[in-house]
Amino acid sequence: MFSAKRKDVAEALIGFLHAIFTSFYVDVFIGQYVLVGDRDENMGPTHDNGNHIDRTISSRRSDGGAIWYLALTQLLYFFLLLKNSVIFRQHASTATFSSFPLRRLSSLPVCGTLLSFCFALMWFPLDLPFLNAATSFTLLTAAYQALFARCRKFVDALSRSSLRRPEGNIACTLFAAVGVAVACWLHGIPNNPQPMRCFTTFCAVSGAVGFFACGRQKSHSNSCFGTDITEGDDGDVLQEAVWFVQQTMLRSSMKVALLLWMFQGYNGLIATSFISVFLTACHDTIPLPLRGLLLFIVFVLPQGTDTVLASFKRVVGKKRLVALLLALLAFIGFLFILVALRDHLFILHMSPTASTLSFAVLLVMHRLMIDTLSRVQSWVLRDVVEEDTVIFCRPKPMTANVQLLLDSASQLVQCVALVLTSLHLVSVSSGKSVKPFKAAWVVGCPTLVMSVVMLLIWVRWYNLEGSHLQFVKMAMRKRADGSDPVV
């Protein structure tokens, strides 16, 4: 039997590695391949009218070719991931839940070790004689994401089959936050990537050892796995998936939910994967230890919002809560624009130090709002799935299918966000500098425009509220009680 302590250790290791990966892998790729050129290794931080010129970006020529290679490889990666995910989820749906944790149990040491290996490779140069750097980056990222998803499903299945301790979640979050802060301090050492690489290699080796230790307890017999997963015809599976998508997308609430997931995917990637890049632009005003502390805060702070969100949900409802968060994001985007226009608005003229500090505070607020909205999305997903079950008289809730559809749309938008944000960074780094008020454009423009549009769509077309939501909830209760379904 897989003990609760080993489950917590496996969950902590996965969260630790993934937190460092998502926080810095884009920063490393951009620094090595998107912004390239001759660089003075002895160059220290310089100043231009009181604004910091980041030494990791200065004296470089932007390489647009890397971005276009990145765009192509990311697009191909998405379509491959979408096809494989549809087939796998449809096949996996025929397996019983009780066999799922046991089937994944024996693969945890292998998957965890491979995950650690991919994690370690990410921080070293990707220059290969037969592969473009963007292609190597995408292939390695795809392998990491696939292994992470496999390990994550294993731990989630064990969490559902046993009591989940809230203190375990908090401890895992603190562990990951400390790792991100340490990685930030090592990554920020000027002109010396070796400390960061040594740290990530040590984390990878420790993670591999930990995964092997967690996977030592295996089932003594494979007979309890049950029957094998049914292997159907790929054409029939895809046809069934297309039919399901066409049917469930007839609902207005599902269309709006799809747009909400796409919105969250785009802004979530900016808030998570580019935050290290943006904080580096504040190097002159915000020292390295404080930048690490800010990253620690953005990981820990959302843990304290669950109680507040539950209280707001009871008072204003889920629809108004999402609308409030979107309005706050739009306001934060507007403040980013004000920081970007500090030299063009006489009434709001700020010193370079004030604008840099304002930019850093807005980055933290933006990340907090994005993480908060991610937590609220689980409530939206539950309502959308229940409405789908009631309206189309499903024999059981199609949670996995709906989640796959929403996540696939989010994945596509994340690929677009990665390319467009990198391209925008190249444009604002012209003149051999990246200043905070220019970086504010990169965050503020998509946040303001997309938040306003999403808010209008959400308020106008999302209809899971009031009497309609009560009808859906009543129908689901009747199904749970064994009564005839309400149609």
GROMACS .gro file of C-alpha atoms in nm:
model
  487
    1MET     CA    1   0.000   0.000   0.000
    2PHE     CA    2   0.122   0.346  -0.090
    3SER     CA    3   0.150   0.537   0.241
    4ALA     CA    4   0.020   0.891   0.288
    5LYS     CA    5   0.369   1.013   0.380
    6ARG     CA    6   0.520   0.886   0.056
    7LYS     CA    7   0.233   1.039  -0.139
    8ASP     CA    8   0.305   1.375   0.024
    9VAL     CA    9   0.676   1.343  -0.057
   10ALA     CA   10   0.601   1.263  -0.422
   11GLU     CA   11   0.360   1.556  -0.443
   12ALA     CA   12   0.615   1.790  -0.287
   13LEU     CA   13   0.888   1.681  -0.530
   14ILE     CA   14   0.663   1.729  -0.832
   15GLY     CA   15   0.549   2.071  -0.714
   16PHE     CA   16   0.905   2.178  -0.631
   17LEU     CA   17   1.049   2.090  -0.972
   18HIS     CA   18   0.750   2.230  -1.160
   19ALA     CA   19   0.755   2.561  -0.973
   20ILE     CA   20   1.118   2.623  -1.070
   21PHE     CA   21   1.056   2.504  -1.425
   22THR     CA   22   0.757   2.731  -1.492
   23SER     CA   23   0.923   3.032  -1.329
   24PHE     CA   24   1.255   3.027  -1.516
   25TYR     CA   25   1.252   2.807  -1.827
   26VAL     CA   26   1.123   3.089  -2.050
   27ASP     CA   27   1.374   3.332  -1.898
   28VAL     CA   28   1.662   3.097  -1.976
   29PHE     CA   29   1.551   3.040  -2.336
   30ILE     CA   30   1.495   3.411  -2.405
   31GLY     CA   31   1.828   3.504  -2.252
   32GLN     CA   32   2.019   3.246  -2.457
   33TYR     CA   33   1.844   3.246  -2.794
   34VAL     CA   34   1.577   3.514  -2.845
   35LEU     CA   35   1.800   3.808  -2.753
   36VAL     CA   36   2.147   3.724  -2.881
   37GLY     CA   37   2.463   3.896  -2.992
   38ASP     CA   38   2.807   3.998  -2.876
   39ARG     CA   39   2.824   4.065  -2.507
   40ASP     CA   40   3.087   4.205  -2.279
   41GLU     CA   41   3.139   3.947  -2.006
   42ASN     CA   42   3.274   4.212  -1.768
   43MET     CA   43   2.986   4.447  -1.819
   44GLY     CA   44   2.805   4.550  -1.503
   45PRO     CA   45   2.475   4.729  -1.458
   46THR     CA   46   2.462   5.066  -1.629
   47HIS     CA   47   2.213   5.349  -1.621
   48ASP     CA   48   2.036   5.559  -1.878
   49ASN     CA   49   1.854   5.861  -1.736
   50GLY     CA   50   1.815   5.676  -1.408
   51ASN     CA   51   1.675   5.361  -1.568
   52HIS     CA   52   1.847   5.027  -1.539
   53ILE     CA   53   1.979   4.858  -1.849
   54ASP     CA   54   1.971   4.487  -1.779
   55ARG     CA   55   2.316   4.342  -1.834
   56THR     CA   56   2.167   4.009  -1.942
   57ILE     CA   57   1.995   4.186  -2.233
   58SER     CA   58   2.228   4.474  -2.308
   59SER     CA   59   2.453   4.481  -2.611
   60ARG     CA   60   2.260   4.208  -2.789
   61ARG     CA   61   2.093   4.186  -3.124
   62SER     CA   62   1.744   4.043  -3.135
   63ASP     CA   63   1.714   3.719  -3.323
   64GLY     CA   64   1.376   3.711  -3.494
   65GLY     CA   65   1.450   3.375  -3.654
   66ALA     CA   66   1.443   3.200  -3.317
   67ILE     CA   67   1.094   3.335  -3.255
   68TRP     CA   68   0.959   3.208  -3.586
   69TYR     CA   69   1.114   2.866  -3.528
   70LEU     CA   70   0.956   2.876  -3.184
   71ALA     CA   71   0.616   2.964  -3.332
   72LEU     CA   72   0.629   2.677  -3.579
   73THR     CA   73   0.744   2.415  -3.329
   74GLN     CA   74   0.491   2.529  -3.069
   75LEU     CA   75   0.209   2.501  -3.322
   76LEU     CA   76   0.313   2.149  -3.426
   77TYR     CA   77   0.348   2.050  -3.062
   78PHE     CA   78  -0.005   2.166  -2.983
   79PHE     CA   79  -0.172   1.967  -3.261
   80LEU     CA   80   0.021   1.654  -3.169
   81LEU     CA   81  -0.068   1.699  -2.802
   82LEU     CA   82  -0.435   1.756  -2.885
   83LYS     CA   83  -0.465   1.439  -3.094
   84ASN     CA   84  -0.285   1.219  -2.845
   85SER     CA   85  -0.476   1.364  -2.551
   86VAL     CA   86  -0.815   1.299  -2.712
   87ILE     CA   87  -0.728   0.935  -2.791
   88PHE     CA   88  -0.572   0.868  -2.450
   89ARG     CA   89  -0.856   1.021  -2.250
   90GLN     CA   90  -1.118   0.826  -2.446
   91HIS     CA   91  -0.930   0.500  -2.393
   92ALA     CA   92  -0.856   0.572  -2.030
   93SER     CA   93  -1.221   0.641  -1.958
   94THR     CA   94  -1.294   0.268  -1.993
   95ALA     CA   95  -1.061   0.180  -1.704
   96THR     CA   96  -1.199   0.149  -1.355
   97PHE     CA   97  -1.094   0.407  -1.100
   98SER     CA   98  -0.972   0.150  -0.851
   99SER     CA   99  -0.716   0.018  -1.100
  100PHE     CA  100  -0.586   0.361  -1.194
  101PRO     CA  101  -0.361   0.428  -0.889
  102LEU     CA  102  -0.222   0.074  -0.895
  103ARG     CA  103  -0.152   0.089  -1.268
  104ARG     CA  104   0.040   0.413  -1.227
  105LEU     CA  105   0.216   0.300  -0.909
  106SER     CA  106   0.479   0.091  -1.081
  107SER     CA  107   0.559   0.372  -1.326
  108LEU     CA  108   0.626   0.646  -1.070
  109PRO     CA  109   1.001   0.577  -1.030
  110VAL     CA  110   1.050   0.566  -1.407
  111CYS     CA  111   0.837   0.872  -1.483
  112GLY     CA  112   0.977   1.066  -1.190
  113THR     CA  113   1.335   0.991  -1.292
  114LEU     CA  114   1.270   1.092  -1.653
  115LEU     CA  115   1.096   1.406  -1.531
  116SER     CA  116   1.401   1.494  -1.321
  117PHE     CA  117   1.631   1.425  -1.617
  118CYS     CA  118   1.434   1.660  -1.846
  119PHE     CA  119   1.432   1.919  -1.570
  120ALA     CA  120   1.810   1.903  -1.541
  121LEU     CA  121   1.868   1.937  -1.917
  122MET     CA  122   1.652   2.248  -1.943
  123TRP     CA  123   1.913   2.478  -1.792
  124PHE     CA  124   2.203   2.384  -2.018
  125PRO     CA  125   2.264   2.522  -2.370
  126LEU     CA  126   2.042   2.365  -2.635
  127ASP     CA  127   2.283   2.419  -2.926
  128LEU     CA  128   2.287   2.094  -3.119
  129PRO     CA  129   2.444   2.043  -3.463
  130PHE     CA  130   2.129   1.880  -3.606
  131LEU     CA  131   1.850   2.074  -3.426
  132ASN     CA  132   1.755   2.438  -3.402
  133ALA     CA  133   1.755   2.574  -3.047
  134ALA     CA  134   1.381   2.648  -3.060
  135THR     CA  135   1.313   2.293  -3.177
  136SER     CA  136   1.525   2.148  -2.897
  137PHE     CA  137   1.349   2.376  -2.649
  138THR     CA  138   1.003   2.266  -2.766
  139LEU     CA  139   1.092   1.895  -2.772
  140LEU     CA  140   1.238   1.908  -2.424
  141THR     CA  141   0.943   2.110  -2.296
  142ALA     CA  142   0.697   1.866  -2.454
  143ALA     CA  143   0.873   1.570  -2.293
  144TYR     CA  144   0.875   1.744  -1.957
  145GLN     CA  145   0.506   1.840  -1.978
  146ALA     CA  146   0.404   1.485  -2.073
  147LEU     CA  147   0.601   1.332  -1.785
  148PHE     CA  148   0.475   1.596  -1.544
  149ALA     CA  149   0.114   1.528  -1.642
  150ARG     CA  150   0.165   1.154  -1.592
  151CYS     CA  151   0.320   1.200  -1.247
  152ARG     CA  152   0.056   1.456  -1.154
  153LYS     CA  153  -0.230   1.223  -1.246
  154PHE     CA  154  -0.078   0.951  -1.035
  155VAL     CA  155  -0.057   1.171  -0.726
  156ASP     CA  156  -0.404   1.318  -0.785
  157ALA     CA  157  -0.554   0.970  -0.811
  158LEU     CA  158  -0.394   0.872  -0.482
  159SER     CA  159  -0.523   1.192  -0.324
  160ARG     CA  160  -0.877   1.113  -0.436
  161SER     CA  161  -0.855   0.758  -0.304
  162SER     CA  162  -0.737   0.872   0.039
  163LEU     CA  163  -0.798   1.157   0.277
  164ARG     CA  164  -0.616   1.469   0.163
  165ARG     CA  165  -0.457   1.672   0.439
  166PRO     CA  166  -0.475   2.053   0.397
  167GLU     CA  167  -0.148   2.100   0.584
  168GLY     CA  168   0.021   1.884   0.321
  169ASN     CA  169  -0.080   2.128   0.049
  170ILE     CA  170   0.054   2.423   0.246
  171ALA     CA  171   0.384   2.247   0.316
  172CYS     CA  172   0.425   2.159  -0.053
  173THR     CA  173   0.357   2.520  -0.151
  174LEU     CA  174   0.611   2.653   0.099
  175PHE     CA  175   0.867   2.399  -0.022
  176ALA     CA  176   0.816   2.506  -0.384
  177ALA     CA  177   0.825   2.876  -0.292
  178VAL     CA  178   1.158   2.835  -0.114
  179GLY     CA  179   1.299   2.655  -0.417
  180VAL     CA  180   1.187   2.935  -0.650
  181ALA     CA  181   1.340   3.201  -0.424
  182VAL     CA  182   1.674   3.018  -0.409
  183ALA     CA  183   1.669   2.965  -0.786
  184CYS     CA  184   1.603   3.337  -0.835
  185TRP     CA  185   1.903   3.433  -0.623
  186LEU     CA  186   2.132   3.193  -0.811
  187HIS     CA  187   1.991   3.278  -1.153
  188GLY     CA  188   2.045   3.648  -1.085
  189ILE     CA  189   2.421   3.615  -1.033
  190PRO     CA  190   2.567   3.824  -1.318
  191ASN     CA  191   2.746   3.649  -1.602
  192ASN     CA  192   2.771   3.318  -1.418
  193PRO     CA  193   2.511   3.049  -1.497
  194GLN     CA  194   2.703   2.774  -1.318
  195PRO     CA  195   2.545   2.820  -0.969
  196MET     CA  196   2.196   2.792  -1.117
  197ARG     CA  197   2.291   2.483  -1.318
  198CYS     CA  198   2.451   2.319  -1.016
  199PHE     CA  199   2.141   2.391  -0.808
  200THR     CA  200   1.898   2.254  -1.067
  201THR     CA  201   2.116   1.947  -1.122
  202PHE     CA  202   2.121   1.884  -0.748
  203CYS     CA  203   1.742   1.925  -0.737
  204ALA     CA  204   1.702   1.684  -1.028
  205VAL     CA  205   1.923   1.417  -0.870
  206SER     CA  206   1.749   1.458  -0.535
  207GLY     CA  207   1.412   1.438  -0.708
  208ALA     CA  208   1.507   1.117  -0.890
  209VAL     CA  209   1.623   0.958  -0.565
  210GLY     CA  210   1.305   1.072  -0.394
  211PHE     CA  211   1.082   0.929  -0.667
  212PHE     CA  212   1.261   0.596  -0.645
  213ALA     CA  213   1.216   0.595  -0.267
  214CYS     CA  214   0.846   0.677  -0.304
  215GLY     CA  215   0.798   0.401  -0.560
  216ARG     CA  216   0.961   0.119  -0.365
  217GLN     CA  217   0.627  -0.004  -0.234
  218LYS     CA  218   0.465  -0.175  -0.526
  219SER     CA  219   0.174  -0.406  -0.554
  220HIS     CA  220   0.295  -0.765  -0.512
  221SER     CA  221   0.061  -0.881  -0.785
  222ASN     CA  222  -0.058  -0.735  -1.110
  223SER     CA  223  -0.380  -0.936  -1.098
  224CYS     CA  224  -0.555  -0.658  -0.909
  225PHE     CA  225  -0.516  -0.424  -1.203
  226GLY     CA  226  -0.833  -0.557  -1.358
  227THR     CA  227  -0.890  -0.577  -1.728
  228ASP     CA  228  -0.674  -0.391  -1.969
  229ILE     CA  229  -0.779  -0.061  -2.114
  230THR     CA  230  -0.984  -0.111  -2.424
  231GLU     CA  231  -0.804  -0.019  -2.740
  232GLY     CA  232  -1.059   0.115  -2.983
  233ASP     CA  233  -1.024   0.235  -3.338
  234ASP     CA  234  -0.864   0.581  -3.352
  235GLY     CA  235  -1.106   0.696  -3.621
  236ASP     CA  236  -1.410   0.603  -3.411
  237VAL     CA  237  -1.258   0.767  -3.105
  238LEU     CA  238  -1.190   1.092  -3.288
  239GLN     CA  239  -1.537   1.091  -3.443
  240GLU     CA  240  -1.693   1.044  -3.100
  241ALA     CA  241  -1.479   1.325  -2.960
  242VAL     CA  242  -1.581   1.562  -3.241
  243TRP     CA  243  -1.947   1.476  -3.184
  244PHE     CA  244  -1.913   1.549  -2.812
  245VAL     CA  245  -1.744   1.885  -2.876
  246GLN     CA  246  -2.009   1.991  -3.126
  247GLN     CA  247  -2.288   1.897  -2.888
  248THR     CA  248  -2.153   2.051  -2.569
  249MET     CA  249  -2.050   2.372  -2.750
  250LEU     CA  250  -2.416   2.441  -2.832
  251ARG     CA  251  -2.449   2.585  -2.481
  252SER     CA  252  -2.382   2.953  -2.426
  253SER     CA  253  -2.220   2.885  -2.089
  254MET     CA  254  -1.973   2.640  -2.245
  255LYS     CA  255  -1.868   2.889  -2.511
  256VAL     CA  256  -1.805   3.154  -2.247
  257ALA     CA  257  -1.618   2.905  -2.028
  258LEU     CA  258  -1.397   2.816  -2.326
  259LEU     CA  259  -1.313   3.184  -2.374
  260LEU     CA  260  -1.243   3.219  -2.001
  261TRP     CA  261  -0.995   2.929  -2.016
  262MET     CA  262  -0.828   3.083  -2.320
  263PHE     CA  263  -0.806   3.418  -2.142
  264GLN     CA  264  -0.657   3.251  -1.838
  265GLY     CA  265  -0.412   3.053  -2.049
  266TYR     CA  266  -0.276   3.363  -2.220
  267ASN     CA  267  -0.249   3.585  -1.913
  268GLY     CA  268  -0.147   3.296  -1.690
  269LEU     CA  269   0.158   3.222  -1.901
  270ILE     CA  270   0.264   3.587  -1.890
  271ALA     CA  271   0.213   3.605  -1.513
  272THR     CA  272   0.391   3.277  -1.442
  273SER     CA  273   0.661   3.217  -1.701
  274PHE     CA  274   0.767   3.577  -1.771
  275ILE     CA  275   0.763   3.717  -1.418
  276SER     CA  276   1.135   3.646  -1.375
  277VAL     CA  277   1.211   3.833  -1.698
  278PHE     CA  278   1.009   4.134  -1.585
  279LEU     CA  279   1.155   4.142  -1.234
  280THR     CA  280   1.505   4.133  -1.383
  281ALA     CA  281   1.422   4.461  -1.558
  282CYS     CA  282   1.385   4.614  -1.209
  283HIS     CA  283   1.742   4.517  -1.116
  284ASP     CA  284   1.860   4.872  -1.050
  285THR     CA  285   1.590   4.952  -0.792
  286ILE     CA  286   1.501   4.610  -0.652
  287PRO     CA  287   1.802   4.407  -0.531
  288LEU     CA  288   1.832   4.037  -0.597
  289PRO     CA  289   1.730   3.916  -0.246
  290LEU     CA  290   1.412   4.124  -0.264
  291ARG     CA  291   1.328   3.984  -0.608
  292GLY     CA  292   1.358   3.635  -0.465
  293LEU     CA  293   1.134   3.737  -0.176
  294LEU     CA  294   0.871   3.869  -0.420
  295LEU     CA  295   0.869   3.536  -0.603
  296PHE     CA  296   0.831   3.360  -0.270
  297ILE     CA  297   0.533   3.582  -0.187
  298VAL     CA  298   0.350   3.525  -0.516
  299PHE     CA  299   0.367   3.149  -0.455
  300VAL     CA  300   0.255   3.158  -0.091
  301LEU     CA  301   0.000   3.441  -0.090
  302PRO     CA  302  -0.275   3.264  -0.293
  303GLN     CA  303  -0.293   2.995  -0.024
  304GLY     CA  304  -0.464   3.247   0.204
  305THR     CA  305  -0.736   3.341  -0.043
  306ASP     CA  306  -0.946   3.023  -0.025
  307THR     CA  307  -1.147   3.128   0.279
  308VAL     CA  308  -1.201   3.477   0.141
  309LEU     CA  309  -1.312   3.340  -0.196
  310ALA     CA  310  -1.558   3.101  -0.032
  311SER     CA  311  -1.709   3.390   0.164
  312PHE     CA  312  -1.738   3.607  -0.146
  313LYS     CA  313  -1.897   3.320  -0.338
  314ARG     CA  314  -2.168   3.280  -0.076
  315VAL     CA  315  -2.241   3.654  -0.075
  316VAL     CA  316  -2.220   3.757  -0.442
  317GLY     CA  317  -2.232   3.427  -0.630
  318LYS     CA  318  -1.984   3.272  -0.870
  319LYS     CA  319  -2.073   3.478  -1.175
  320ARG     CA  320  -2.032   3.811  -0.995
  321LEU     CA  321  -1.712   3.689  -0.830
  322VAL     CA  322  -1.555   3.610  -1.168
  323ALA     CA  323  -1.677   3.945  -1.301
  324LEU     CA  324  -1.516   4.119  -1.002
  325LEU     CA  325  -1.183   3.946  -1.063
  326LEU     CA  326  -1.192   4.036  -1.433
  327ALA     CA  327  -1.267   4.398  -1.343
  328LEU     CA  328  -0.972   4.402  -1.103
  329LEU     CA  329  -0.747   4.258  -1.373
  330ALA     CA  330  -0.864   4.526  -1.615
  331PHE     CA  331  -0.785   4.792  -1.354
  332ILE     CA  332  -0.438   4.644  -1.297
  333GLY     CA  333  -0.381   4.647  -1.673
  334PHE     CA  334  -0.484   5.013  -1.678
  335LEU     CA  335  -0.231   5.088  -1.403
  336PHE     CA  336   0.038   4.911  -1.607
  337ILE     CA  337  -0.044   5.145  -1.896
  338LEU     CA  338  -0.013   5.447  -1.666
  339VAL     CA  339   0.333   5.329  -1.560
  340ALA     CA  340   0.425   5.283  -1.926
  341LEU     CA  341   0.309   5.639  -2.002
  342ARG     CA  342   0.485   5.800  -1.708
  343ASP     CA  343   0.687   6.033  -1.933
  344HIS     CA  344   0.385   6.130  -2.144
  345LEU     CA  345   0.133   6.221  -1.873
  346PHE     CA  346   0.227   6.539  -1.692
  347ILE     CA  347  -0.021   6.482  -1.412
  348LEU     CA  348   0.123   6.137  -1.331
  349HIS     CA  349   0.491   6.205  -1.387
  350MET     CA  350   0.693   5.961  -1.173
  351SER     CA  351   1.058   5.927  -1.100
  352PRO     CA  352   1.237   5.619  -1.238
  353THR     CA  353   1.251   5.467  -0.891
  354ALA     CA  354   0.879   5.520  -0.831
  355SER     CA  355   0.785   5.375  -1.169
  356THR     CA  356   1.004   5.069  -1.112
  357LEU     CA  357   0.857   5.005  -0.768
  358SER     CA  358   0.506   5.053  -0.905
  359PHE     CA  359   0.580   4.807  -1.184
  360ALA     CA  360   0.703   4.544  -0.937
  361VAL     CA  361   0.398   4.587  -0.711
  362LEU     CA  362   0.166   4.557  -1.010
  363LEU     CA  363   0.343   4.237  -1.118
  364VAL     CA  364   0.270   4.083  -0.778
  365MET     CA  365  -0.094   4.198  -0.789
  366HIS     CA  366  -0.134   4.069  -1.144
  367ARG     CA  367   0.003   3.727  -1.046
  368LEU     CA  368  -0.222   3.714  -0.740
  369MET     CA  369  -0.534   3.793  -0.944
  370ILE     CA  370  -0.444   3.530  -1.205
  371ASP     CA  371  -0.388   3.263  -0.939
  372THR     CA  372  -0.713   3.360  -0.766
  373LEU     CA  373  -0.906   3.332  -1.091
  374SER     CA  374  -0.754   2.987  -1.144
  375ARG     CA  375  -0.902   2.875  -0.814
  376VAL     CA  376  -1.245   3.008  -0.906
  377GLN     CA  377  -1.230   2.825  -1.240
  378SER     CA  378  -1.280   2.493  -1.063
  379TRP     CA  379  -1.624   2.613  -0.948
  380VAL     CA  380  -1.710   2.725  -1.300
  381LEU     CA  381  -1.602   2.387  -1.437
  382ARG     CA  382  -1.826   2.204  -1.192
  383ASP     CA  383  -2.132   2.408  -1.295
  384VAL     CA  384  -2.059   2.369  -1.666
  385VAL     CA  385  -2.018   1.991  -1.633
  386GLU     CA  386  -2.338   1.958  -1.432
  387GLU     CA  387  -2.532   2.159  -1.691
  388ASP     CA  388  -2.394   1.938  -1.967
  389THR     CA  389  -2.498   1.627  -1.773
  390VAL     CA  390  -2.852   1.753  -1.716
  391ILE     CA  391  -2.926   1.903  -2.058
  392PHE     CA  392  -2.792   1.613  -2.263
  393CYS     CA  393  -2.901   1.340  -2.016
  394ARG     CA  394  -2.552   1.195  -1.982
  395PRO     CA  395  -2.536   0.864  -1.795
  396LYS     CA  396  -2.253   1.016  -1.591
  397PRO     CA  397  -2.079   1.357  -1.575
  398MET     CA  398  -1.826   1.404  -1.856
  399THR     CA  399  -1.581   1.596  -1.640
  400ALA     CA  400  -1.267   1.458  -1.807
  401ASN     CA  401  -1.394   1.538  -2.156
  402VAL     CA  402  -1.498   1.893  -2.070
  403GLN     CA  403  -1.170   1.950  -1.886
  404LEU     CA  404  -0.977   1.820  -2.188
  405LEU     CA  405  -1.161   2.055  -2.423
  406LEU     CA  406  -1.097   2.357  -2.202
  407ASP     CA  407  -0.734   2.268  -2.134
  408SER     CA  408  -0.667   2.211  -2.505
  409ALA     CA  409  -0.793   2.560  -2.586
  410SER     CA  410  -0.582   2.701  -2.304
  411GLN     CA  411  -0.276   2.514  -2.433
  412LEU     CA  412  -0.317   2.664  -2.779
  413VAL     CA  413  -0.339   3.015  -2.640
  414GLN     CA  414  -0.034   2.955  -2.422
  415CYS     CA  415   0.168   2.872  -2.733
  416VAL     CA  416   0.048   3.197  -2.892
  417ALA     CA  417   0.124   3.392  -2.574
  418LEU     CA  418   0.478   3.253  -2.558
  419VAL     CA  419   0.554   3.362  -2.913
  420LEU     CA  420   0.381   3.702  -2.905
  421THR     CA  421   0.521   3.801  -2.567
  422SER     CA  422   0.873   3.704  -2.676
  423LEU     CA  423   0.828   3.907  -2.993
  424HIS     CA  424   0.704   4.204  -2.791
  425LEU     CA  425   1.006   4.177  -2.562
  426VAL     CA  426   1.235   4.188  -2.864
  427SER     CA  427   1.064   4.506  -2.985
  428VAL     CA  428   1.092   4.689  -2.652
  429SER     CA  429   1.455   4.581  -2.609
  430SER     CA  430   1.565   4.782  -2.913
  431GLY     CA  431   1.825   5.037  -2.823
  432LYS     CA  432   2.012   4.783  -2.610
  433SER     CA  433   1.788   4.822  -2.305
  434VAL     CA  434   1.476   4.686  -2.139
  435LYS     CA  435   1.331   4.935  -1.897
  436PRO     CA  436   1.047   4.876  -1.652
  437PHE     CA  437   0.815   5.129  -1.814
  438LYS     CA  438   0.864   4.953  -2.150
  439ALA     CA  439   0.810   4.612  -1.995
  440ALA     CA  440   0.485   4.750  -1.850
  441TRP     CA  441   0.350   4.767  -2.207
  442VAL     CA  442   0.414   4.395  -2.252
  443VAL     CA  443   0.198   4.309  -1.950
  444GLY     CA  444  -0.050   4.596  -1.952
  445CYS     CA  445  -0.175   4.589  -2.311
  446PRO     CA  446  -0.298   4.228  -2.324
  447THR     CA  447  -0.421   4.240  -1.965
  448LEU     CA  448  -0.633   4.552  -2.014
  449VAL     CA  449  -0.776   4.467  -2.357
  450MET     CA  450  -0.846   4.100  -2.290
  451SER     CA  451  -0.988   4.162  -1.941
  452VAL     CA  452  -1.236   4.423  -2.067
  453VAL     CA  453  -1.347   4.203  -2.357
  454MET     CA  454  -1.374   3.895  -2.135
  455LEU     CA  455  -1.570   4.090  -1.873
  456LEU     CA  456  -1.825   4.207  -2.129
  457ILE     CA  457  -1.866   3.856  -2.271
  458TRP     CA  458  -1.892   3.702  -1.925
  459VAL     CA  459  -2.159   3.942  -1.801
  460ARG     CA  460  -2.361   3.925  -2.122
  461TRP     CA  461  -2.358   3.555  -2.216
  462TYR     CA  462  -2.272   3.340  -1.913
  463ASN     CA  463  -2.613   3.220  -1.796
  464LEU     CA  464  -2.538   2.973  -1.517
  465GLU     CA  465  -2.691   3.179  -1.237
  466GLY     CA  466  -3.023   3.234  -1.065
  467SER     CA  467  -3.312   3.003  -1.146
  468HIS     CA  468  -3.127   2.823  -1.426
  469LEU     CA  469  -2.841   2.726  -1.194
  470GLN     CA  470  -3.090   2.619  -0.926
  471PHE     CA  471  -3.262   2.395  -1.182
  472VAL     CA  472  -2.931   2.231  -1.273
  473LYS     CA  473  -2.840   2.176  -0.907
  474MET     CA  474  -3.184   2.029  -0.832
  475ALA     CA  475  -3.158   1.792  -1.128
  476MET     CA  476  -2.815   1.672  -1.014
  477ARG     CA  477  -2.946   1.612  -0.662
  478LYS     CA  478  -3.232   1.404  -0.801
  479ARG     CA  479  -2.985   1.198  -1.005
  480ALA     CA  480  -2.774   1.141  -0.694
  481ASP     CA  481  -3.084   1.029  -0.501
  482GLY     CA  482  -3.172   0.778  -0.772
  483SER     CA  483  -3.480   0.964  -0.896
  484ASP     CA  484  -3.574   1.001  -1.260
  485PRO     CA  485  -3.356   1.264  -1.431
  486VAL     CA  486  -3.507   1.609  -1.470
  487VAL     CA  487  -3.526   1.716  -1.835
   0.00000   0.00000   0.00000
